[in-house]
Tab-separated table of C-alpha atoms (C1' of nucleotides) in Angstrom:
chain	number	residue	atom	x	y	z
A	4	MET	CA	-39.577	-0.440	-67.833
A	5	ALA	CA	-40.534	-3.541	-65.901
A	6	ASP	CA	-38.032	-4.894	-63.423
A	7	ILE	CA	-35.557	-7.539	-64.393
A	8	LYS	CA	-36.438	-10.872	-62.881
A	9	SER	CA	-33.750	-11.952	-60.494
A	10	GLY	CA	-35.020	-14.926	-58.519
A	11	PRO	CA	-33.132	-17.187	-56.136
A	12	ASN	CA	-30.676	-18.475	-58.716
A	13	PRO	CA	-27.228	-19.288	-57.300
A	14	LEU	CA	-25.728	-18.752	-60.754
A	15	PHE	CA	-27.466	-15.421	-61.127
A	16	LEU	CA	-24.495	-13.425	-62.308
A	17	ARG	CA	-23.567	-16.021	-64.860
A	18	GLU	CA	-27.123	-16.373	-66.176
A	19	GLU	CA	-27.291	-12.609	-66.346
A	20	ASP	CA	-23.996	-12.419	-68.240
A	21	LEU	CA	-25.255	-14.863	-70.820
A	22	ARG	CA	-28.532	-13.014	-71.197
A	23	GLN	CA	-26.609	-9.815	-71.726
A	24	GLY	CA	-24.549	-11.514	-74.390
A	25	ILE	CA	-27.687	-12.604	-76.215
A	26	GLU	CA	-29.156	-9.140	-75.983
A	27	MET	CA	-26.048	-7.300	-77.048
A	28	LEU	CA	-26.075	-9.305	-80.244
A	29	PHE	CA	-29.724	-8.457	-80.805
A	30	TYR	CA	-29.313	-4.720	-80.208
A	31	ALA	CA	-26.023	-4.466	-82.080
A	32	TYR	CA	-27.420	-6.179	-85.142
A	33	ARG	CA	-30.603	-4.132	-85.002
A	34	ASP	CA	-28.740	-0.825	-84.839
A	35	PHE	CA	-26.045	-1.956	-87.240
A	36	THR	CA	-28.522	-2.650	-90.029
A	37	ALA	CA	-30.838	0.320	-89.469
A	38	GLU	CA	-28.864	2.928	-91.416
A	39	PRO	CA	-28.161	0.946	-94.593
A	40	ASP	CA	-31.757	-0.290	-94.548
A	41	ALA	CA	-33.001	3.288	-94.622
A	42	MET	CA	-30.693	4.168	-97.535
A	43	LEU	CA	-31.699	1.064	-99.454
A	44	ALA	CA	-35.384	1.786	-99.016
A	45	ARG	CA	-34.899	5.121	-100.790
A	46	ILE	CA	-33.654	3.395	-103.942
A	47	GLY	CA	-36.118	0.546	-103.830
A	48	LEU	CA	-33.716	-2.139	-102.655
A	49	GLY	CA	-33.568	-4.200	-99.478
A	50	ARG	CA	-31.161	-5.703	-97.028
A	51	ALA	CA	-30.773	-8.797	-99.167
A	52	HIS	CA	-29.380	-6.645	-101.979
A	53	HIS	CA	-26.899	-5.107	-99.569
A	54	ARG	CA	-25.621	-8.492	-98.504
A	55	VAL	CA	-25.038	-9.530	-102.099
A	56	VAL	CA	-23.336	-6.281	-103.059
A	57	TYR	CA	-21.242	-6.481	-99.921
A	58	PHE	CA	-19.917	-9.980	-100.521
A	59	VAL	CA	-19.362	-9.488	-104.236
A	60	GLY	CA	-17.297	-6.432	-103.285
A	61	ARG	CA	-15.487	-8.447	-100.685
A	62	TYR	CA	-14.715	-11.359	-102.996
A	63	PRO	CA	-14.489	-10.074	-106.587
A	64	SER	CA	-15.139	-12.828	-109.143
A	65	ILE	CA	-16.992	-14.894	-106.597
A	66	THR	CA	-19.171	-17.635	-108.079
A	67	VAL	CA	-22.862	-18.066	-107.413
A	68	THR	CA	-22.250	-21.265	-105.469
A	69	GLU	CA	-19.716	-19.593	-103.217
A	70	LEU	CA	-22.087	-16.732	-102.589
A	71	LEU	CA	-24.867	-19.162	-101.723
A	72	SER	CA	-22.671	-20.913	-99.201
A	73	ILE	CA	-21.907	-17.621	-97.469
A	74	LEU	CA	-25.461	-16.336	-97.412
A	75	GLN	CA	-26.997	-19.704	-96.630
A	76	ILE	CA	-30.133	-19.078	-98.612
A	77	THR	CA	-31.566	-20.934	-101.614
A	78	LYS	CA	-30.539	-20.104	-105.130
A	79	GLN	CA	-34.118	-19.065	-105.884
A	80	SER	CA	-33.936	-16.449	-103.131
A	81	LEU	CA	-30.567	-15.242	-104.328
A	82	SER	CA	-31.734	-15.219	-107.909
A	83	ARG	CA	-34.339	-12.570	-107.247
A	84	VAL	CA	-32.002	-10.021	-105.735
A	85	LEU	CA	-29.096	-10.887	-107.991
A	86	SER	CA	-31.215	-10.374	-111.117
A	87	ASP	CA	-32.249	-6.958	-109.820
A	88	LEU	CA	-28.634	-6.020	-109.271
A	89	VAL	CA	-27.507	-7.261	-112.680
A	90	GLU	CA	-30.419	-5.558	-114.460
A	91	GLN	CA	-29.695	-2.305	-112.718
A	92	GLU	CA	-26.011	-2.709	-113.511
A	93	TYR	CA	-24.651	-2.820	-110.001
A	94	ILE	CA	-23.162	-6.238	-110.709
A	95	ALA	CA	-21.589	-7.701	-113.855
A	96	GLN	CA	-21.369	-11.382	-114.738
A	97	ARG	CA	-18.797	-13.111	-116.920
A	98	PRO	CA	-18.179	-16.790	-117.581
A	99	GLY	CA	-15.405	-18.531	-115.691
A	100	THR	CA	-12.264	-19.229	-117.731
A	101	LYS	CA	-11.430	-22.617	-116.246
A	102	ASP	CA	-15.044	-23.664	-115.809
A	103	ARG	CA	-17.317	-21.949	-118.274
A	104	ARG	CA	-20.472	-22.984	-116.437
A	105	GLN	CA	-19.646	-20.501	-113.721
A	106	ARG	CA	-20.836	-16.904	-113.743
A	107	LEU	CA	-18.203	-14.849	-111.993
A	108	LEU	CA	-19.674	-11.847	-110.229
A	109	THR	CA	-18.040	-8.452	-109.909
A	110	LEU	CA	-19.206	-4.984	-108.939
A	111	THR	CA	-19.483	-2.369	-111.653
A	112	ASP	CA	-18.356	1.172	-110.864
A	113	LYS	CA	-21.954	1.902	-109.964
A	114	GLY	CA	-21.942	-1.147	-107.703
A	115	ILE	CA	-18.724	-0.095	-106.023
A	116	GLU	CA	-20.232	3.279	-105.282
A	117	LEU	CA	-23.385	1.714	-103.864
A	118	GLU	CA	-21.444	-0.707	-101.715
A	119	ARG	CA	-19.291	2.086	-100.384
A	120	SER	CA	-22.146	4.366	-99.485
A	121	LEU	CA	-24.024	1.541	-97.771
A	122	SER	CA	-21.145	0.115	-95.829
A	123	ASP	CA	-19.659	3.462	-94.897
A	124	ALA	CA	-22.211	3.925	-92.159
A	125	GLN	CA	-21.357	0.483	-90.827
A	126	ARG	CA	-17.625	1.015	-91.111
A	127	ALA	CA	-17.983	4.320	-89.259
A	128	ARG	CA	-19.936	2.614	-86.498
A	129	ILE	CA	-17.325	-0.104	-86.078
A	130	ALA	CA	-14.454	2.372	-86.330
A	131	GLN	CA	-15.932	4.543	-83.615
A	132	ALA	CA	-16.552	1.546	-81.364
A	133	TYR	CA	-13.002	0.243	-81.931
A	134	ARG	CA	-11.475	3.661	-81.325
A	135	ALA	CA	-13.428	4.177	-78.116
A	136	ALA	CA	-12.668	0.679	-76.844
A	137	GLY	CA	-8.953	0.435	-77.595
A	138	ALA	CA	-6.790	-2.256	-79.130
A	139	ALA	CA	-6.957	-4.727	-76.250
A	140	ALA	CA	-10.742	-4.626	-76.149
A	141	VAL	CA	-10.868	-5.115	-79.913
A	142	GLU	CA	-8.792	-8.252	-79.594
A	143	GLY	CA	-11.174	-9.540	-76.935
A	144	PHE	CA	-14.121	-8.692	-79.134
A	145	ARG	CA	-12.614	-10.612	-82.040
A	146	THR	CA	-11.882	-13.627	-79.876
A	147	VAL	CA	-15.392	-13.862	-78.491
A	148	MET	CA	-17.028	-13.236	-81.852
A	149	LEU	CA	-14.987	-16.020	-83.399
A	150	GLY	CA	-16.139	-18.324	-80.621
A	151	ILE	CA	-19.744	-17.517	-81.475
A	152	ILE	CA	-19.273	-18.115	-85.199
A	153	ASP	CA	-19.497	-21.715	-86.416
A	154	ALA	CA	-16.044	-23.275	-86.650
A	155	GLU	CA	-16.306	-23.712	-90.422
A	156	ASP	CA	-16.187	-19.978	-90.971
A	157	ARG	CA	-13.529	-18.991	-88.484
A	158	ALA	CA	-10.779	-19.354	-91.062
A	159	LYS	CA	-12.222	-16.288	-92.771
A	160	PHE	CA	-10.782	-14.224	-89.924
A	161	PRO	CA	-7.034	-14.787	-89.773
A	162	PRO	CA	-5.245	-13.522	-86.644
A	163	PRO	CA	-3.364	-10.194	-86.921
A	164	GLY	CA	-0.008	-11.852	-87.560
A	165	LYS	CA	-1.321	-13.457	-90.725
A	166	ARG	CA	-2.969	-10.323	-92.042
B	12	MET	CA	-13.127	-18.941	-102.891
B	13	ALA	CA	-12.139	-15.879	-104.854
B	14	ASP	CA	-9.244	-13.804	-103.595
B	15	ILE	CA	-9.765	-10.880	-101.299
B	16	LYS	CA	-9.190	-7.607	-103.048
B	17	SER	CA	-6.312	-5.741	-101.505
B	18	GLY	CA	-5.385	-2.793	-103.707
B	19	PRO	CA	-2.890	-0.012	-103.045
B	20	ASN	CA	-4.628	1.340	-99.956
B	21	PRO	CA	-2.271	2.863	-97.362
B	22	LEU	CA	-4.858	2.150	-94.669
B	23	PHE	CA	-5.241	-1.440	-95.810
B	24	LEU	CA	-5.013	-3.058	-92.418
B	25	ARG	CA	-7.497	-0.688	-90.945
B	26	GLU	CA	-9.974	-1.089	-93.813
B	27	GLU	CA	-9.555	-4.815	-93.479
B	28	ASP	CA	-10.159	-4.665	-89.737
B	29	LEU	CA	-13.386	-2.781	-90.244
B	30	ARG	CA	-14.549	-5.190	-92.927
B	31	GLN	CA	-13.839	-8.056	-90.588
B	32	GLY	CA	-15.880	-6.356	-87.920
B	33	ILE	CA	-18.819	-6.043	-90.287
B	34	GLU	CA	-18.534	-9.639	-91.331
B	35	MET	CA	-18.138	-11.048	-87.852
B	36	LEU	CA	-21.451	-9.467	-86.958
B	37	PHE	CA	-23.060	-10.993	-90.032
B	38	TYR	CA	-21.739	-14.500	-89.427
B	39	ALA	CA	-22.301	-14.399	-85.670
B	40	TYR	CA	-25.901	-13.323	-86.060
B	41	ARG	CA	-26.503	-15.836	-88.825
B	42	ASP	CA	-25.172	-18.739	-86.758
B	43	PHE	CA	-26.661	-17.453	-83.529
B	44	THR	CA	-30.207	-17.531	-84.887
B	45	ALA	CA	-29.977	-20.757	-86.885
B	46	GLU	CA	-30.660	-23.213	-84.050
B	47	PRO	CA	-33.687	-21.508	-82.467
B	48	ASP	CA	-35.080	-20.913	-85.962
B	49	ALA	CA	-34.967	-24.640	-86.656
B	50	MET	CA	-36.727	-25.438	-83.367
B	51	LEU	CA	-39.373	-22.789	-83.969
B	52	ALA	CA	-40.091	-24.098	-87.447
B	53	ARG	CA	-41.018	-27.477	-85.952
B	54	ILE	CA	-43.785	-25.942	-83.858
B	55	GLY	CA	-45.016	-23.552	-86.518
B	56	LEU	CA	-43.553	-20.387	-85.043
B	57	GLY	CA	-40.939	-17.967	-86.319
B	58	ARG	CA	-38.076	-15.809	-85.179
B	59	ALA	CA	-40.433	-12.954	-84.371
B	60	HIS	CA	-42.190	-15.159	-81.818
B	61	HIS	CA	-38.866	-15.949	-80.214
B	62	ARG	CA	-38.011	-12.294	-79.807
B	63	VAL	CA	-41.315	-11.595	-78.091
B	64	VAL	CA	-41.069	-14.590	-75.795
B	65	TYR	CA	-37.499	-13.681	-75.015
B	66	PHE	CA	-38.185	-10.100	-73.964
B	67	VAL	CA	-41.349	-10.936	-72.055
B	68	GLY	CA	-39.261	-13.452	-70.141
B	69	ARG	CA	-36.578	-10.870	-69.637
B	70	TYR	CA	-38.930	-8.158	-68.418
B	71	PRO	CA	-41.961	-9.798	-66.761
B	72	SER	CA	-45.022	-7.519	-66.752
B	73	ILE	CA	-43.631	-5.501	-69.617
B	74	THR	CA	-46.212	-3.370	-71.428
B	75	VAL	CA	-46.928	-3.509	-75.135
B	76	THR	CA	-45.465	-0.037	-75.654
B	77	GLU	CA	-42.229	-0.973	-73.919
B	78	LEU	CA	-41.963	-4.114	-76.008
B	79	LEU	CA	-42.505	-2.102	-79.182
B	80	SER	CA	-39.734	0.286	-78.250
B	81	ILE	CA	-37.333	-2.621	-77.791
B	82	LEU	CA	-38.261	-4.460	-80.958
B	83	GLN	CA	-38.636	-1.323	-83.047
B	84	ILE	CA	-41.437	-2.690	-85.157
B	85	THR	CA	-45.004	-1.474	-85.607
B	86	LYS	CA	-47.791	-2.530	-83.305
B	87	GLN	CA	-49.480	-4.241	-86.238
B	88	SER	CA	-46.436	-6.442	-86.753
B	89	LEU	CA	-46.192	-7.185	-83.057
B	90	SER	CA	-49.917	-7.845	-82.858
B	91	ARG	CA	-49.713	-10.775	-85.204
B	92	VAL	CA	-47.115	-12.708	-83.276
B	93	LEU	CA	-48.362	-11.629	-79.870
B	94	SER	CA	-51.885	-12.857	-80.648
B	95	ASP	CA	-50.484	-16.227	-81.672
B	96	LEU	CA	-48.585	-16.468	-78.404
B	97	VAL	CA	-51.560	-15.461	-76.285
B	98	GLU	CA	-53.916	-17.813	-78.131
B	99	GLN	CA	-51.515	-20.691	-77.724
B	100	GLU	CA	-51.058	-19.755	-74.066
B	101	TYR	CA	-47.378	-19.025	-74.090
B	102	ILE	CA	-48.089	-15.493	-72.852
B	103	ALA	CA	-50.716	-14.166	-70.437
B	104	GLN	CA	-52.066	-10.625	-70.339
B	105	ARG	CA	-53.499	-8.748	-67.351
B	106	PRO	CA	-54.513	-5.116	-66.984
B	107	GLY	CA	-52.115	-2.721	-65.279
B	108	THR	CA	-53.057	-1.720	-61.733
B	109	LYS	CA	-51.973	1.917	-61.899
B	110	ASP	CA	-52.956	2.371	-65.548
B	111	ARG	CA	-55.724	0.026	-66.523
B	112	ARG	CA	-55.261	0.697	-70.244
B	113	GLN	CA	-52.055	-1.298	-70.168
B	114	ARG	CA	-51.886	-5.030	-70.837
B	115	LEU	CA	-49.028	-6.375	-68.791
B	116	LEU	CA	-47.395	-9.361	-70.444
B	117	THR	CA	-45.974	-12.385	-68.659
B	118	LEU	CA	-44.897	-15.851	-69.690
B	119	THR	CA	-47.063	-18.776	-68.675
B	120	ASP	CA	-45.348	-21.952	-67.503
B	121	LYS	CA	-45.623	-23.192	-71.058
B	122	GLY	CA	-44.042	-19.926	-72.229
B	123	ILE	CA	-41.205	-20.215	-69.733
B	124	GLU	CA	-40.472	-23.690	-71.005
B	125	LEU	CA	-40.503	-22.532	-74.622
B	126	GLU	CA	-38.261	-19.583	-73.885
B	127	ARG	CA	-35.831	-21.790	-72.042
B	128	SER	CA	-35.574	-24.402	-74.744
B	129	LEU	CA	-35.103	-21.763	-77.442
B	130	SER	CA	-32.568	-19.649	-75.641
B	131	ASP	CA	-30.633	-22.573	-74.216
B	132	ALA	CA	-28.902	-23.132	-77.511
B	133	GLN	CA	-27.957	-19.477	-77.620
B	134	ARG	CA	-26.837	-19.400	-74.005
B	135	ALA	CA	-24.708	-22.468	-74.614
B	136	ARG	CA	-23.113	-20.814	-77.626
B	137	ILE	CA	-22.299	-17.652	-75.668
B	138	ALA	CA	-21.116	-19.632	-72.638
B	139	GLN	CA	-18.754	-21.687	-74.740
B	140	ALA	CA	-17.381	-18.595	-76.479
B	141	TYR	CA	-16.908	-16.780	-73.147
B	142	ARG	CA	-15.245	-19.796	-71.566
B	143	ALA	CA	-12.865	-20.252	-74.465
B	144	ALA	CA	-12.011	-16.560	-74.625
B	145	GLY	CA	-11.470	-15.800	-70.957
B	146	ALA	CA	-12.622	-12.967	-68.696
B	147	ALA	CA	-10.429	-10.238	-70.184
B	148	ALA	CA	-11.613	-10.954	-73.713
B	149	VAL	CA	-15.213	-10.945	-72.512
B	150	GLU	CA	-14.756	-7.477	-71.061
B	151	GLY	CA	-13.326	-6.320	-74.392
B	152	PHE	CA	-16.209	-7.906	-76.210
B	153	ARG	CA	-18.711	-6.110	-73.993
B	154	THR	CA	-16.980	-2.779	-74.457
B	155	VAL	CA	-16.926	-2.990	-78.242
B	156	MET	CA	-20.495	-4.274	-78.461
B	157	LEU	CA	-21.703	-1.374	-76.323
B	158	GLY	CA	-19.918	0.996	-78.671
B	159	ILE	CA	-21.794	-0.490	-81.599
B	160	ILE	CA	-25.181	-0.272	-79.878
B	161	ASP	CA	-26.983	3.070	-80.053
B	162	ALA	CA	-26.275	5.174	-76.978
B	163	GLU	CA	-29.932	5.118	-75.892
B	164	ASP	CA	-29.781	1.411	-75.141
B	165	ARG	CA	-26.389	1.178	-73.481
B	166	ALA	CA	-27.902	1.712	-70.047
B	167	LYS	CA	-29.454	-1.733	-70.405
B	168	PHE	CA	-25.986	-3.179	-69.860
B	169	PRO	CA	-24.657	-1.970	-66.513
B	170	PRO	CA	-20.950	-2.554	-65.842
B	171	PRO	CA	-20.032	-5.526	-63.618
B	172	GLY	CA	-19.730	-3.417	-60.471
B	173	LYS	CA	-23.351	-2.416	-60.725
B	174	ARG	CA	-24.652	-5.909	-61.419
C	27	DG	C1'	-21.623	-41.861	-123.484
C	28	DA	C1'	-23.487	-41.206	-118.868
C	29	DA	C1'	-23.570	-38.829	-114.692
C	30	DA	C1'	-22.673	-34.926	-111.994
C	31	DT	C1'	-22.342	-30.026	-111.440
C	32	DA	C1'	-23.199	-24.799	-112.037
C	33	DA	C1'	-26.586	-21.960	-112.955
C	34	DG	C1'	-31.186	-20.477	-114.003
C	35	DT	C1'	-36.399	-20.486	-114.252
C	36	DC	C1'	-41.355	-20.911	-113.045
C	37	DA	C1'	-44.863	-21.402	-109.675
C	38	DA	C1'	-46.750	-21.328	-105.230
C	39	DC	C1'	-46.478	-20.407	-100.460
C	40	DA	C1'	-45.064	-18.451	-95.555
C	41	DT	C1'	-43.172	-15.012	-92.532
C	42	DG	C1'	-42.759	-10.756	-90.920
C	43	DG	C1'	-41.998	-6.199	-91.976
C	44	DC	C1'	-44.867	-1.863	-93.625
C	45	DT	C1'	-48.836	1.968	-94.257
C	46	DG	C1'	-53.405	3.789	-93.523
C	47	DA	C1'	-57.712	4.050	-91.351
C	48	DC	C1'	-60.431	3.432	-87.603
C	49	DA	C1'	-62.242	1.886	-82.673
C	50	DT	C1'	-62.277	1.650	-77.615
C	51	DA	C1'	-61.158	2.507	-72.989
C	52	DA	C1'	-58.783	4.978	-69.685
C	53	DA	C1'	-55.953	8.783	-68.169
C	54	DA	C1'	-54.531	13.448	-68.296
C	55	DT	C1'	-55.433	18.178	-69.120
C	56	DC	C1'	-57.906	22.501	-69.769
D	13	DG	C1'	-66.945	18.155	-66.825
D	14	DA	C1'	-65.613	18.229	-71.471
D	15	DT	C1'	-61.760	17.586	-74.373
D	16	DT	C1'	-57.576	15.701	-75.658
D	17	DT	C1'	-54.099	12.407	-75.327
D	18	DT	C1'	-52.482	7.810	-74.639
D	19	DA	C1'	-52.447	2.568	-74.687
D	20	DT	C1'	-54.068	-0.917	-77.112
D	21	DG	C1'	-56.293	-3.413	-80.727
D	22	DT	C1'	-58.160	-4.413	-85.462
D	23	DC	C1'	-58.974	-4.704	-90.536
D	24	DA	C1'	-57.128	-4.541	-95.013
D	25	DG	C1'	-53.662	-4.619	-98.250
D	26	DC	C1'	-48.796	-4.303	-99.818
D	27	DC	C1'	-43.843	-5.634	-100.102
D	28	DA	C1'	-39.392	-8.040	-99.258
D	29	DT	C1'	-37.376	-12.149	-98.628
D	30	DG	C1'	-37.254	-16.543	-97.190
D	31	DT	C1'	-39.035	-21.537	-98.463
D	32	DT	C1'	-40.136	-26.123	-101.507
D	33	DG	C1'	-40.640	-28.585	-105.754
D	34	DA	C1'	-40.104	-29.382	-110.526
D	35	DC	C1'	-37.663	-28.750	-114.555
D	36	DT	C1'	-34.005	-26.869	-118.166
D	37	DT	C1'	-29.459	-25.893	-120.189
D	38	DA	C1'	-24.656	-25.938	-120.636
D	39	DT	C1'	-20.515	-27.867	-119.292
D	40	DT	C1'	-17.440	-30.844	-116.908
D	41	DT	C1'	-16.166	-35.146	-114.983
D	42	DC	C1'	-16.144	-40.045	-114.763
DNA sequence: GAAATAAGTCAACATGGCTGACATAAAATC
DNA sequence: GATTTTATGTCAGCCATGTTGACTTATTTC
């Protein structure tokens, strides 16, 4: 591998720390998605399907609008993968009771099974990393990750006391 | 937003912790890439170009093979974005001295400027998160992130003593 | 009754992955 | 020295997943 450029930068260590932060996110995300991607490919689905199945499992009876605001994609993009998942009976839709325009989304048993098998690899990876790192490191990890995430979404991760 | 499913799981907290870990990675990566993506769109480039410019900046004189092993994509995929970057003079190629089959890649001045402007937003995001979290949390963050990254790539992140 | 909202649809396009087949130059090996 | 391997590049086509724009339907809100 080529050498890392150092250069006469007085803030070298700091620059280097930030670069490492950027890269850790890149490598972690790359490795984190590799296993589910391989499983999905075998059944003709993609990462986008995983994201939908994941968040419908996470928030049963979520509406389409809520899902769109989490995924931050257009409804046309969502529509494609969501239709696949409904057709193949991973996800069921039913009208909202208060607002009948809504289509509340839930996983079917088949969907629950899919979600579990996909996310198990990811859960195992996190669990192993948490176990190896210890509770204090995990708290540090959470704190930094929250700082990276846009403020609007931080409320999704309540501190331990509130969990 | 729909309620979070709890259920009668004796390991509830742990399950929930793992789910939060999964989601923090999703949200962090989503928000982390949003700003550079917007800048790239304005000049007709994409996220793939950013990755190449980033790693060529990180490892000046990197070879194509080394870059492929980092990005974990095919050479055909890399070729497309790399050709764009060479044509538009963000990246320069020169033959290796020991092995003249190699094309060593370096950023031009224009490439350095592009890389800087793209990564600045990301560096600022990391810097702010690190500052807010404090040194101990940053060490925890690093430890957990390394645990998530495949073992083969952990050597890219030497501990502070060795930096 | 009119306007806004939730959801969906159709069409066209861009990006960035992929496979397969093949080409060239240089290095390494027998 | 001939053969094989390696580093790189190229052409062609496919697929997944994002985009914009235009338009529809049902329902709720004003």
